[in-house]
Amino acid sequence: MFMPAILYIVALVGVPFVLAFFYAVGDVKVGSVGYHFVGLHNFISVLKNPTFRLALRNSFIFTISSQVLVLIGANILALALKDAFPGRRFLRFLILLPWVAPVSIGSIGWKWILDSLYSVISWVMVRAHLVKEYEAPMWLGEPKLAMMSVILVHTWHMLPFATVILLAGLTAIPKDIPEAAAVDGAGYFRTLFQITIPMMLPIINVAVLFGTIFTFTDMTVIYILTRGGPYDTTQVIPTLAFFAGILGSDLAEGAAISIFMVPLLVIATYLVLRSAHRAEVT
Amino acid sequence: MAVVETRKLSKVFKRGNVGAVVDVDLQTREGEFLVLLGPSGSGKTTLLRMIAGLEEPTSGEILIGGRVVNNLTPRERRIAMVFQSYALYPHLTVYNNIVFPLKAQGVDKAKRKTQAEWAASLLGIQHLFARKPRELSGGERQRVALARAIVREPSVFLLDEPLSNLDAKLRASAREEIEQFQKRIGTTAIYVTHDQVEAMAMGDRVVVMSQGAVRQIGTPAEVYDDPADTFVATFLGSPPMNILEADGALVGFRPEHFLPTGVAERAGAHVSYPFRISHSEYLGAEMILYGTIAEGVFKDRKVISRVPSTHGAGLTDSSLHTFSVAEGDLKFFDPQSGKRTATRRVAS
Amino acid sequence: MKQVILWLVRIIFAVLLAFPFYWMLITTFKRTTDLYNLKNNPFIFNERPTLEHLRLLFTETLFLRWVGNTAFAGLVVVIITLVLAVPAAYALARLTGGWGAQLGIGIFLTYLIPPTLLFIPLSKVVALLDLQDSLWSIIVVYPSFTIPFSTWLLMGFFKEIPRDLDDAAMVDGLTRWGAFVKLMIPMSTSGILTVVIFAFTLVTQEFVYALTFISTAAHQTVGVGVPTFLVRGDVFYWGSLMAACLITSLPIGFLYNIFLDRFIEGFTVGAVK
């Protein structure tokens, strides 16, 4: 009863996955007919490319920064949402919107908010006399600001998902554990850092690993906000693969670039499995 | 050592609702093992949690050692609590579980070690220090919970049905362990349970509760032999006391006092009734007989008798015998309030 | 005191997270002259609100076409997903030995293989099937991630139904397939409905494949069409653009919110078991 599903997945995930490796070690271009094995040639030329090295570095900066922000933010928010309060449902609706709305839609919304001329953030900063009127920051046009902007937007998009997962972990803690800690004399922060968070560690792991995988392999936010610019300063591996492989029609190069995501995927997946196994045992 | 006292303590969870705990006055005696006994919903756990500081009273006062503690946190009340699930910290070793309260108080490392070893030796669990809770058996977990409770040398021990998660076989030995432990350290203990056998076996005194109110406080003998009302009378004792109505009075007698005439050893006047047995249960040491009174003012009322098997000859289903109760063993209750009234004469 | 801090946290986060949507709302109804006037306070309506952007969106752009495309694709993909995932999830949930769980995890892991790795070989596959630039390209490809996700969610739901019920049904004369159709499916309508909603939202949220496989504006989905084609040259028509965003985000948001609890149930049961 599950063979059709498995066959579908093998055909549309398994086969392309293997094909990606074949392309990376071949010389396929869109429209090319033959196939020649070129070994590690593509990988070497990719590694020699300074744009690629920049994209690799950016991928790590982008992923680590947004994940750290998401982790801290989601923890704080989950703690604030744990107990029932009036309006909780409505608040939850609001908090979920960044995750639920198509990420491309949210990103284009942010593009408007971060517009070089009409940004509402700039307007507020000018009125607050933090910047002069015609020196408003080019949020998506200056390298450092652009990176900050894409990190911010991606964090904004991922926060609800992480919050929901952490909240589930938080509510899974039996009620009498924090009570025992209170009786034992632990204050709020001791209970939080020595009891609550350690008990949530398995699920925090899951949230972080999923978040890392989705962030490292995401191209949408950056594509819409900056197209990888200015001057490739927000280029990451997936966007580079897209520009080379799809827009540039060099399938071999694109495949080689995207394969650099595989090591991280493998490590993260292994850690997810190990963590899920641990969560079962506690 | 401290005496725990509550004065007119009440708790209402939702305004307009009936109280979970209603006007409870009680006072522990130093070093005693006080049991709060009642069915679920009787308020016993809420009462315990208020004493612990985990639940805020709606009105009334709580005093520990003569000091009003209503505004003190659990930590400041110097109490220790053993939860139904034991609430051991699953990610910490047994040793770290036990020293956690000491760490929270800022006790230094060396002193923590000595305290932990002292507490563990009282319960014989030093060899478990490196283990995690999930590796322990139910009985071992209870001992760790007790060690964690005692390590701070609290003034009062609060226990919330710690035996209910153990399987029946383990329960008896775990029960004995708690009893002996409390006697050894001599700290006042308040113990919540719905199991009346546990209450009778462990308690120095029993507080019988129902629907938030205290029905009676007394020694096991007092609440069993001298119940204050029909609730106490029927809650304690298994099978429950027979309670029959006649001439506007309620009269009760325990199954073990309703015996074939001649078997009952108690001297003095007896009242006799013809008893038709409908079915019986043979439990080894005794037999439980279910049947009805065949004639007289209690005709057709269902009663239960509890007869030692040694006197079980001839007590078969559908047989008719004369059973009697010593007049001294009859308890009378008011039909309206259920409260115990003075002895009256009863017709046959 | 603690309450004050909690509420502060709640409100600050809610504002930060929902602000862009509020911004979409305001922009949608503001006159262009108001929008592009730097002297005006952007937070209020300086001129009277207008429906002009909405009119433009619906009558002079392909927005409705995109919504239609997306809805159609979503519908077909959901059907394909249900047909394949529901029996698979049931079979795996009932498989004895560790196999069921292992295969289930294996299937779920494929969800973690990113589209930005697969899109290059898949673009060749799509070309081979002659589906390039067609809505059908994504209809064929999307189940590759909706099926793993849905199977795993459904496994969690099916596991909740005690095995004894299957056995009772079979003792009563049903075959395993019969038990599945007549008993399991009716009992899991809540789970199946949840999966329908989530699969549909996965379709509406997808960007990479639609961007890669479809080039003509008229064939595009709303997720790609709005950020890509609602510009003329270099000029973004922000009013209509934000209107499009608003209309796309809110209904999905409502649906998601209703089904979130069930999703969490399925997610955490599936994850930890």
Coordinates of C-alpha atoms in Angstrom, one line a residue, chain A residues 174-187 190-191 193-199 278 281-282, chain B residues 49 52 54 74-75 79-81 83-92 97 100-101 103-104 134 148 152:
Chain A
P174 CA 5.2 17.8 33.4
K175 CA 3.7 20.5 35.6
D176 CA 5.1 19.1 38.8
I177 CA 8.8 19.5 37.7
P178 CA 8.8 23.3 38.0
E179 CA 6.7 23.0 41.2
A180 CA 9.3 20.6 42.6
A181 CA 12.0 23.2 41.7
A182 CA 10.0 25.9 43.4
V183 CA 9.7 23.8 46.5
D184 CA 13.4 23.0 46.3
G185 CA 14.0 26.8 46.4
A186 CA 15.0 27.6 42.8
G187 CA 14.2 31.0 41.6
R190 CA 17.7 28.9 38.0
T191 CA 14.6 26.9 37.1
F193 CA 18.5 27.5 32.9
Q194 CA 19.0 24.4 35.0
I195 CA 15.7 22.7 34.6
T196 CA 13.5 23.9 31.8
I197 CA 15.9 24.5 29.0
P198 CA 18.0 21.3 29.6
M199 CA 14.7 19.4 29.5
R278 CA 17.3 10.7 22.4
V281 CA 14.3 7.8 25.6
T282 CA 13.9 10.6 28.1
Chain B
R49 CA -0.7 22.5 47.8
A52 CA 3.1 24.0 50.3
L54 CA 1.8 26.1 45.3
P74 CA 7.4 27.5 49.0
R75 CA 11.2 27.9 49.5
I79 CA 8.8 22.6 53.6
A80 CA 9.7 19.6 51.4
M81 CA 7.3 17.9 49.1
F83 CA 4.9 14.5 44.4
Q84 CA 2.8 11.8 43.0
S85 CA 5.1 11.3 40.1
Y86 CA 8.1 12.0 42.3
A87 CA 9.0 14.9 39.9
L88 CA 12.7 13.8 39.7
Y89 CA 14.6 15.9 37.2
P90 CA 15.1 13.5 34.3
H91 CA 18.3 15.0 32.9
L92 CA 20.2 15.1 36.3
N97 CA 18.8 15.6 42.0
F100 CA 19.7 20.5 43.7
P101 CA 17.8 22.1 46.6
K103 CA 22.6 24.3 45.3
A104 CA 19.6 26.6 45.2
R134 CA 14.9 6.7 34.0
R148 CA 15.8 15.0 47.9
R152 CA 17.3 20.3 53.3

